[in-house]
GROMACS .gro file of C-alpha atoms in nm:
model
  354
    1UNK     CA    1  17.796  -4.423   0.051
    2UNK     CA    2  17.809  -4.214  -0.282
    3UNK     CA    3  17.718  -3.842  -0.169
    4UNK     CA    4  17.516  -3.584  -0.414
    5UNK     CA    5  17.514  -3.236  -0.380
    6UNK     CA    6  17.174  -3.054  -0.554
    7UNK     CA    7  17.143  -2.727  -0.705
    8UNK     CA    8  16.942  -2.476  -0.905
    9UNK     CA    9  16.654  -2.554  -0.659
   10UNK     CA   10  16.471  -2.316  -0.374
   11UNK     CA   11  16.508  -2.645  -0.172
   12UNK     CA   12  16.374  -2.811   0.057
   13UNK     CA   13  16.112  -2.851   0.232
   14UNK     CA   14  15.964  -2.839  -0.140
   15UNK     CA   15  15.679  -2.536  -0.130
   16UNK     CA   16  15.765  -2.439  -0.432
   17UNK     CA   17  15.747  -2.553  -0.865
   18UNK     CA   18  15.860  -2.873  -1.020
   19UNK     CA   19  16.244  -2.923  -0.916
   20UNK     CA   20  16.162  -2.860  -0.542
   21UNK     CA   21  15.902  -3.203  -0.609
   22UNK     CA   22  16.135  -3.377  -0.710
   23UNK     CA   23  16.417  -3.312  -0.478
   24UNK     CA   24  16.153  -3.350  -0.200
   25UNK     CA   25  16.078  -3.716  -0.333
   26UNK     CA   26  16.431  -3.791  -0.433
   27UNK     CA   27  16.524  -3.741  -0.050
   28UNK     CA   28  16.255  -3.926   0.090
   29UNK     CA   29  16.266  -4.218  -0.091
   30UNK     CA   30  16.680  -4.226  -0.100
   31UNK     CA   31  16.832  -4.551  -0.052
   32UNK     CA   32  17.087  -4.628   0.196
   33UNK     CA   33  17.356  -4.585  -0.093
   34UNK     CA   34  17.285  -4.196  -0.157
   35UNK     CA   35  17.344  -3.910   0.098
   36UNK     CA   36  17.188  -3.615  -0.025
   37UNK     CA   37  17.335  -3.247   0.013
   38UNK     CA   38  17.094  -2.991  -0.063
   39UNK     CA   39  17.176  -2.636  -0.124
   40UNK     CA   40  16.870  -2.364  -0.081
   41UNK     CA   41  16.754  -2.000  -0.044
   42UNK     CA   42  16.796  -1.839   0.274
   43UNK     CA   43  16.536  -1.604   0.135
   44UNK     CA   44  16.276  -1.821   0.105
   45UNK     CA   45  16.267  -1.984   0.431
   46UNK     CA   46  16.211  -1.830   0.776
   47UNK     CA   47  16.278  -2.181   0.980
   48UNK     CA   48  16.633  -2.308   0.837
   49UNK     CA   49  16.593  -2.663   0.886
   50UNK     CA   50  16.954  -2.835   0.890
   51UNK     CA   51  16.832  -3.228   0.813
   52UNK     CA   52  16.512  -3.296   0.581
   53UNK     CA   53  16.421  -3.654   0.469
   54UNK     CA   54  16.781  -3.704   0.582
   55UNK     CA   55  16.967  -3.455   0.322
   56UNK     CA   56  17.172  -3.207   0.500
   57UNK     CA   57  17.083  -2.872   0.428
   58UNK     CA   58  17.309  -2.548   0.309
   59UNK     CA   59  17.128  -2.220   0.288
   60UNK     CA   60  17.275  -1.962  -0.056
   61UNK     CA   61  17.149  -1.575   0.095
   62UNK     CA   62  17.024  -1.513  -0.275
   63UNK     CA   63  16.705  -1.617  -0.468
   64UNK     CA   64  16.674  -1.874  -0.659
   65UNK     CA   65  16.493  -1.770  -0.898
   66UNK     CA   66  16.481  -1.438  -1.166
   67UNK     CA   67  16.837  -1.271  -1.240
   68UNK     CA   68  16.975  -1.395  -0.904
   69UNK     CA   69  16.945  -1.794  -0.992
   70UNK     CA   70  17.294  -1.757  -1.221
   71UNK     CA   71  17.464  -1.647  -0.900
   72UNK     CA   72  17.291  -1.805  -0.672
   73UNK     CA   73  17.364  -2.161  -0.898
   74UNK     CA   74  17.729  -2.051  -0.967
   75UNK     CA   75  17.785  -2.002  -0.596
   76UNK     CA   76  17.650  -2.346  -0.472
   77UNK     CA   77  17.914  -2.489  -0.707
   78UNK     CA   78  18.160  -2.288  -0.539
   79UNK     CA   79  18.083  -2.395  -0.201
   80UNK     CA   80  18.065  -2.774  -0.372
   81UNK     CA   81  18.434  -2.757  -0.441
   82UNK     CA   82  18.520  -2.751  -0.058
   83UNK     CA   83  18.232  -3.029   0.024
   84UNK     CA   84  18.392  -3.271  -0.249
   85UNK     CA   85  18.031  -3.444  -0.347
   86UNK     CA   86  18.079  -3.760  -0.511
   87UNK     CA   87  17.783  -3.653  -0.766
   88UNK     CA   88  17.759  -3.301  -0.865
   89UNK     CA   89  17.290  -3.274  -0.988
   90UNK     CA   90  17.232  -2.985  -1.152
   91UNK     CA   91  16.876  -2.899  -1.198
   92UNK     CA   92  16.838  -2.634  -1.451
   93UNK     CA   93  17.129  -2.470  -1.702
   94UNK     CA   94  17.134  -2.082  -1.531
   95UNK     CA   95  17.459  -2.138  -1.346
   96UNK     CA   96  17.637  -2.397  -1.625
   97UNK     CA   97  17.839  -2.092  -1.716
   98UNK     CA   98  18.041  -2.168  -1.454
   99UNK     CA   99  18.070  -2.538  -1.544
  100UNK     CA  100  18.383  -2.535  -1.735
  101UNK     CA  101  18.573  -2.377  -1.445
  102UNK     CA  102  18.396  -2.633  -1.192
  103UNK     CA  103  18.439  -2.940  -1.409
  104UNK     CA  104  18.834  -2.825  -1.439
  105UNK     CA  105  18.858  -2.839  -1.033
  106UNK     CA  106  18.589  -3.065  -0.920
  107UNK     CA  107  18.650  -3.488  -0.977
  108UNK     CA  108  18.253  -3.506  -0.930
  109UNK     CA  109  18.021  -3.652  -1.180
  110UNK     CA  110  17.804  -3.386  -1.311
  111UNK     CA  111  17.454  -3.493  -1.384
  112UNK     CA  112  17.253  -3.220  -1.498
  113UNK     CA  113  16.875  -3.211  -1.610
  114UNK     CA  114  16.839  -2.932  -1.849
  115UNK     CA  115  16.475  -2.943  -1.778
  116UNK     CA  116  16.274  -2.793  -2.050
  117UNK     CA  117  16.436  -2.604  -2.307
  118UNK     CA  118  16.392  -2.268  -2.086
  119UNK     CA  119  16.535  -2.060  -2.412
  120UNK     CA  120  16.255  -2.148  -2.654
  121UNK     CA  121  15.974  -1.989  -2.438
  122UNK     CA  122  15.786  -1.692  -2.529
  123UNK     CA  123  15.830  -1.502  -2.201
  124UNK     CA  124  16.202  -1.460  -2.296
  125UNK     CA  125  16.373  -1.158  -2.454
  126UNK     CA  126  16.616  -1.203  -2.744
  127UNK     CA  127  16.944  -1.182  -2.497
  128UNK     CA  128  16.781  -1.409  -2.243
  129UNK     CA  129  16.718  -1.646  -2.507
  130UNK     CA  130  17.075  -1.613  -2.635
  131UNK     CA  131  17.239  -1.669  -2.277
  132UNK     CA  132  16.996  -1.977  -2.179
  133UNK     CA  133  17.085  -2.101  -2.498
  134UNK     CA  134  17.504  -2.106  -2.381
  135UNK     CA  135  17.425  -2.193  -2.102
  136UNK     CA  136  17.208  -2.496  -2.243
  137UNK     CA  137  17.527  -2.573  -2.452
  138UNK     CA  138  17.808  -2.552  -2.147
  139UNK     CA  139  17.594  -2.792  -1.949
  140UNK     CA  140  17.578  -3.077  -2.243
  141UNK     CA  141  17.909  -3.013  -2.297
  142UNK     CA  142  18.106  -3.040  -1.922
  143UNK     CA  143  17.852  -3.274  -1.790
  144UNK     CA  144  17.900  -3.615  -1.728
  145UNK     CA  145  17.534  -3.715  -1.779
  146UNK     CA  146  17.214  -3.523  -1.924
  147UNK     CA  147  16.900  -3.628  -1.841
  148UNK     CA  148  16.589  -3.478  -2.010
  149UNK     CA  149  16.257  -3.561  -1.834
  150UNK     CA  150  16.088  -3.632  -2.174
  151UNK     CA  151  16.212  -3.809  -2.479
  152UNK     CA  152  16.112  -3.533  -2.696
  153UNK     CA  153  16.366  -3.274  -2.524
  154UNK     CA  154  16.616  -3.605  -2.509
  155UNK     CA  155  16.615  -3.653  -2.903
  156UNK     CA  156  16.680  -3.274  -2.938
  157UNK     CA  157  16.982  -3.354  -2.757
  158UNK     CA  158  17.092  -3.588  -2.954
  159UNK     CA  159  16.961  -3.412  -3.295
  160UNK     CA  160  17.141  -3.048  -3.169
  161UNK     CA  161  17.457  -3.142  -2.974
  162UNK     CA  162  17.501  -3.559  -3.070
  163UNK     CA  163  17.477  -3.616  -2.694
  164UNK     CA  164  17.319  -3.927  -2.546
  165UNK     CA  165  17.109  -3.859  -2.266
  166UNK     CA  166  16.880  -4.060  -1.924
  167UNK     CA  167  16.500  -3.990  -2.004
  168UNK     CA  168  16.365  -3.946  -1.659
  169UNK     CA  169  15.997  -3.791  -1.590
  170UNK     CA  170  15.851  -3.666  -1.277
  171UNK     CA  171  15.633  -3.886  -1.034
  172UNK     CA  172  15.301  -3.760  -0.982
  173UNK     CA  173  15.183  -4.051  -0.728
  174UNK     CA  174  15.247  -3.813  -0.417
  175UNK     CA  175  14.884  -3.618  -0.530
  176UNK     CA  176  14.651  -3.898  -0.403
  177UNK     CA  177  14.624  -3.946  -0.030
  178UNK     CA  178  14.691  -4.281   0.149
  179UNK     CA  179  14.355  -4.259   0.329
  180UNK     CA  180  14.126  -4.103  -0.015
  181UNK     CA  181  13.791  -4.034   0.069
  182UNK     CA  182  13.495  -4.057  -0.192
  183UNK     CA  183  13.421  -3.758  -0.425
  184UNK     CA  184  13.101  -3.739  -0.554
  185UNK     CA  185  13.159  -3.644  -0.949
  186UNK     CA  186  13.099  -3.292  -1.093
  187UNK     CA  187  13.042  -3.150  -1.403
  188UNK     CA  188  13.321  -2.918  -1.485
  189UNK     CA  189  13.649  -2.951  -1.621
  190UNK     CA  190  13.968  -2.875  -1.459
  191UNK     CA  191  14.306  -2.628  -1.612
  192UNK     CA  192  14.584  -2.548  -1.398
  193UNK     CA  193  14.891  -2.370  -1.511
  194UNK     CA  194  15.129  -2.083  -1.487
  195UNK     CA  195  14.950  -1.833  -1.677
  196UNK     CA  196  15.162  -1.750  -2.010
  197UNK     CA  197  15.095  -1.751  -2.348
  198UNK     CA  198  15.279  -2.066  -2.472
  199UNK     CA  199  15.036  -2.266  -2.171
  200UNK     CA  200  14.749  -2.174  -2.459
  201UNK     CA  201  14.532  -2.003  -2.136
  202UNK     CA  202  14.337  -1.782  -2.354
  203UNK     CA  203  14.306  -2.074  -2.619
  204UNK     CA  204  14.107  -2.286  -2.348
  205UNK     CA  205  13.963  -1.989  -2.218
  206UNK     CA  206  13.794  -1.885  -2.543
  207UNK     CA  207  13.672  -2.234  -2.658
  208UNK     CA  208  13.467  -2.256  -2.332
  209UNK     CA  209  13.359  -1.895  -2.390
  210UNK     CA  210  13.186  -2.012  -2.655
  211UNK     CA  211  13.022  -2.360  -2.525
  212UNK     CA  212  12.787  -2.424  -2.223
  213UNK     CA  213  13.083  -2.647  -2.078
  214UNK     CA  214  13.170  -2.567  -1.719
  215UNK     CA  215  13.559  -2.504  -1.657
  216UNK     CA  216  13.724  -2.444  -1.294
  217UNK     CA  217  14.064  -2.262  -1.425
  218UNK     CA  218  14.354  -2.192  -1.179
  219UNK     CA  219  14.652  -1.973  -1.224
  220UNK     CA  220  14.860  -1.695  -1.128
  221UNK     CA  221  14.638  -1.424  -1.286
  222UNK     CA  222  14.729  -1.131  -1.079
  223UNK     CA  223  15.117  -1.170  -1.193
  224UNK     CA  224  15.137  -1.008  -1.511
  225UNK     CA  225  14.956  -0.832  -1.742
  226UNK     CA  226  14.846  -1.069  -1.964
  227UNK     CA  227  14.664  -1.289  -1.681
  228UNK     CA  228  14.511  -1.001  -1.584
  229UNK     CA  229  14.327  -0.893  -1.860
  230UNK     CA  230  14.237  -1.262  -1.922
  231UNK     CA  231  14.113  -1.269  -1.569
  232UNK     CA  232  13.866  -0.953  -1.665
  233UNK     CA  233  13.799  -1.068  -1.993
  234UNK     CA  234  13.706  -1.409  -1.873
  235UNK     CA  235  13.555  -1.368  -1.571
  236UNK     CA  236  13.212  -1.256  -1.688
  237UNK     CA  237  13.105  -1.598  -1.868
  238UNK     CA  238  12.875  -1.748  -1.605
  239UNK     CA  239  13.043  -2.108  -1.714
  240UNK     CA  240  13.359  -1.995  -1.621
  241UNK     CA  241  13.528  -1.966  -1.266
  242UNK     CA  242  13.863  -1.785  -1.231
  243UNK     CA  243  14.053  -1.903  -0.951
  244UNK     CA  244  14.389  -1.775  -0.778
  245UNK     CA  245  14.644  -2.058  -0.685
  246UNK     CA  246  14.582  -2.332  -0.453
  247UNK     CA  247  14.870  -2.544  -0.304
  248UNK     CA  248  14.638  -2.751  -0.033
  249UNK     CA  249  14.717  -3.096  -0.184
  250UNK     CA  250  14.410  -3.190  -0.012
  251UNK     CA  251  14.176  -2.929  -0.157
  252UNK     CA  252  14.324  -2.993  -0.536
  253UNK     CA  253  14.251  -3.362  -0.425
  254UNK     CA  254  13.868  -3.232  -0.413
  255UNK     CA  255  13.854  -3.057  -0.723
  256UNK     CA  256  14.058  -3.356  -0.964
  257UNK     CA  257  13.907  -3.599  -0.821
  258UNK     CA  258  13.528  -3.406  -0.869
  259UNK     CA  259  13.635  -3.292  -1.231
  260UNK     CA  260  13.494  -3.468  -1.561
  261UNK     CA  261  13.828  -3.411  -1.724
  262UNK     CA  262  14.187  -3.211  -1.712
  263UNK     CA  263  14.267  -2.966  -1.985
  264UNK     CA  264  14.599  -2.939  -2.013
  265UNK     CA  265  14.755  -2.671  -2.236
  266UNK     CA  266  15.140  -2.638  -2.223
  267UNK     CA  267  15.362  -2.640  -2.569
  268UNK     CA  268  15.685  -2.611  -2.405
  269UNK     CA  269  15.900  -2.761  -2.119
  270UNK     CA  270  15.901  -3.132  -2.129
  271UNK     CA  271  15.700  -3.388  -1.878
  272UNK     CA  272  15.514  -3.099  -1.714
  273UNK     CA  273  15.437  -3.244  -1.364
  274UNK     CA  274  15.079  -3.103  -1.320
  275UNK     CA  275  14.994  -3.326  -1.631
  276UNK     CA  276  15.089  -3.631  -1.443
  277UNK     CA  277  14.926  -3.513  -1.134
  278UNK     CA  278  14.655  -3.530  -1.360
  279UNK     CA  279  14.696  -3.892  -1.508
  280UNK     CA  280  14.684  -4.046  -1.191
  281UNK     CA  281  14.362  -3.965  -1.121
  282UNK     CA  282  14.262  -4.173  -1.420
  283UNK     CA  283  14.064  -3.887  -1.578
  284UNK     CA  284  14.023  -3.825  -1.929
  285UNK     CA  285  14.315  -3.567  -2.037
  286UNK     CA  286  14.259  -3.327  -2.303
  287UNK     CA  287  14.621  -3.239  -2.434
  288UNK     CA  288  14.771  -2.918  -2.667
  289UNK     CA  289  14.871  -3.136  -2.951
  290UNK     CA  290  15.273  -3.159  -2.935
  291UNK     CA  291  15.566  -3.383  -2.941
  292UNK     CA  292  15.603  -3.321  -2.508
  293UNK     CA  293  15.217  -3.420  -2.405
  294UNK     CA  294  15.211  -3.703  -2.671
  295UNK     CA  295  15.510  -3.871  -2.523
  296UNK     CA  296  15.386  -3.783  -2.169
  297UNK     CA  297  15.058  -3.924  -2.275
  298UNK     CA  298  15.201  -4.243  -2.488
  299UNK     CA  299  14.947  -4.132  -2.786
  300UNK     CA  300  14.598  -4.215  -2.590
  301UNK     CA  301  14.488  -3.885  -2.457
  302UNK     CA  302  14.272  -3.658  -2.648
  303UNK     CA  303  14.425  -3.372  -2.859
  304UNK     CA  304  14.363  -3.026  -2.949
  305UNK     CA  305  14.575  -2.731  -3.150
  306UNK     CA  306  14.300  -2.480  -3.202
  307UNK     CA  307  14.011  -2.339  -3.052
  308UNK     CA  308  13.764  -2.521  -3.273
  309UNK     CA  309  13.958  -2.814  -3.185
  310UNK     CA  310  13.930  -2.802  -2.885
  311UNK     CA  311  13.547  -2.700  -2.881
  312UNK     CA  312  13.463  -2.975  -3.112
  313UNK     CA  313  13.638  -3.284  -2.910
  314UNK     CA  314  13.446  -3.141  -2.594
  315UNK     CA  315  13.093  -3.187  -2.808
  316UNK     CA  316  13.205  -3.533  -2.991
  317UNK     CA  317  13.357  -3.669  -2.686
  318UNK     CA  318  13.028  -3.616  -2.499
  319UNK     CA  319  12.911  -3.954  -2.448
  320UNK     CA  320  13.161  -4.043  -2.215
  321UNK     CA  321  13.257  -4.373  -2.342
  322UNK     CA  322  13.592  -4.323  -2.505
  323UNK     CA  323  13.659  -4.051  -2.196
  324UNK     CA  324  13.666  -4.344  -1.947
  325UNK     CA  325  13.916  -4.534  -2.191
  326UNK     CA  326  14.122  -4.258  -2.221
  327UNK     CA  327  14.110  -4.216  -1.800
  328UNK     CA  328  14.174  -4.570  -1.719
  329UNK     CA  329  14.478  -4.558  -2.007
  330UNK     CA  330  14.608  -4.240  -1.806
  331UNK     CA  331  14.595  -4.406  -1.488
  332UNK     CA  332  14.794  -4.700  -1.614
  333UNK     CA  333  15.085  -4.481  -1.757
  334UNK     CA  334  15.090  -4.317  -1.462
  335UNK     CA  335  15.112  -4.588  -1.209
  336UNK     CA  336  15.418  -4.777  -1.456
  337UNK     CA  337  15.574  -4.474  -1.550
  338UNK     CA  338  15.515  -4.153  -1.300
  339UNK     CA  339  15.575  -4.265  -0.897
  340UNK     CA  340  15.845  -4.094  -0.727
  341UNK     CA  341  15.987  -4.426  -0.585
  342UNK     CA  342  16.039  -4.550  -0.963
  343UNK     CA  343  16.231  -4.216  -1.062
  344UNK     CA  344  16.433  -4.245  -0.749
  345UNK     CA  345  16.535  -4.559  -0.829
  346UNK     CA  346  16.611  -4.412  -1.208
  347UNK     CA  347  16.835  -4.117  -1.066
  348UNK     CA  348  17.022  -4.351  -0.831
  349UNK     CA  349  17.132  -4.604  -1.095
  350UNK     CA  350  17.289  -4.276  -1.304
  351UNK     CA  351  17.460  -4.157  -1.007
  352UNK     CA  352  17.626  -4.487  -0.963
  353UNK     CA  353  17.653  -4.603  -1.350
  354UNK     CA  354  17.980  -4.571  -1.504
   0.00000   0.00000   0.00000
């Protein structure tokens, strides 16, 4: 039995943002082969489970995330010297500054997902940006295996550092219930993001300012500044409804499934897992126009870059005939491309691979 250690997450149970998914689903559907070890915040959970999905459980007492994930990521890999994992997954680059001195100690393969470029977004300061961007370079370097969860980031691997890399996404198939009950069809569209700038919020926002479309938008308005004058700014247009994050599966089950379309605005970060949420409701998927959604999307969603754009596929796109193409062509990438037992399977195969 090979055994993996996992860091850079909150862990498990996964309540938490894209890595905690997929640690959640790379437990449960584990193969006999694979014995998980999962290191996670103390801080973020009151009941410290020992055993989930049959991963055994180590609790850091720092965050995971903000300033304290370099520490918190450097001292999992400290604790994975004396557990000797076969496998060493890193998820995220914060704590690679420590790689060197762990790959000089540790005989584990080191897998690491660099996830999605974190030192290109806009949220970053210059020195942030500067130390992500080591980090980035530490991790390709001392790692055994890179795998980028879209083939966009994966050929900026290769173009940057001359690194071959494992293209694996993020399953999405976990969204639809096994018992899914009939929702009558509405007639507004869906967003749901982290509200930042390079997530084109106020881009979307403004184009259905200015139509008689109906949009349901969810975010994390109240966190910053910025969402919160979006939320004021916004909130007035009767067409509009601002709405504070929901994490009942079975209430965002309601509102996809009720939706005429998603509208899905990120320009940064890779396979971005509420997109293929999104595709495997087979709805039509209006994408920000960029190298990360088009792979994602293989080429068949719809695309905007601008306002206008945006505005003027809503109005030509009315009819609703080349919207249910582009749904049932979502729906089909998803199902061969985005389930959680597939990118198990993908994972397992490059922990065992030579």
């Amino acid at each position: 039995m090979t055994k993996v250690a996992v860091i850079g997450t909150v862990g498990i149970p996964a309540c938490y943002g894209g890595f905690e998914s997929l640690v959640e689903y790379l437990t449960k559907y584990s193969s006999d082969a694979i014995k998980y070890h999962v290191f996670c915040s103390s801080k973020s959970y009151s009941e410290k489970k020992s055993i989930h999905n049959g991963a055994v459980l180590s609790y850091i007492p720092l965050s995971a995330n903000g300033i304290q994930s370099i520490p918190y990521d450097i001292f999992s890999l400290v604790k994975c010297l004396f557990i000797k994992p076969d496998v060493t997954l890193i998820l995220g680059v914060s704590g690679c500054v420590f790689l060197p001195i762990y790959r000089f100690f540790s005989s584990s393969k080191i897998v690491t997902n660099i996830d999605g470029l974190e030192w290109k977004r806009d949220k970053w300061g210059h020195w942030t940006k500067r130390f992500l961007k080591l980090s980035e370079s530490l991790a390709i370097k001392y790692s055994d295996v890179i795998i980028a969860d879209n083939k966009a980031i994966g050929d900026y691997v290769v173009r940057e550092y001359g690194f071959d890399n494992e293209v694996i996404a993020y399953g999405g198939d976990h969204v639809i219930p096994i018992n899914s009950s009939d929702v009558k069809k509405s007639d507004f569209y869906l967003s749901l993001c982290r509200v930042e700038p390079e997530n084109n919020v106020e881009m979307i926002l403004d184009s259905f300012s200015r139509s008689d479309k109906k949009l349901k938008f969810i975010g994390n308005w109240d966190r910053s500044d910025y969402g919160s004058k979006l939320k004021g700014k916004y909130s007035s247009f009767p067409n509009i409804e601002i709405l504070d994050p929901i994490y009942d599966l079975s209430e965002l089950y309601v509102l996809r499934k009720s939706c005429i379309g998603y509208i899905h605005g990120h320009s940064a970060g890779g396979t971005n897992p509420s997109l293929v949420e999104a595709m495997h409701f087979g709805m039509c998927i209006y994408a920000f126009d960029c190298d990360f959604n088009r792979y994602s999307t293989e080429n068949t969603a719809l695309y905007f870059s601008s306002v206008d754009s945006l505005l003027n596929i809503l109005v030509s796109q009315d009819d609703g005939i080349v919207t249910s193409q582009v749904g049932e062509n979502m729906k089909k990438i998803a199902m061969s491309r985005y389930t959680w037992e597939t990118v198990s399977r993908q994972y397992e195969s490059t922990y065992l691979g030579d």
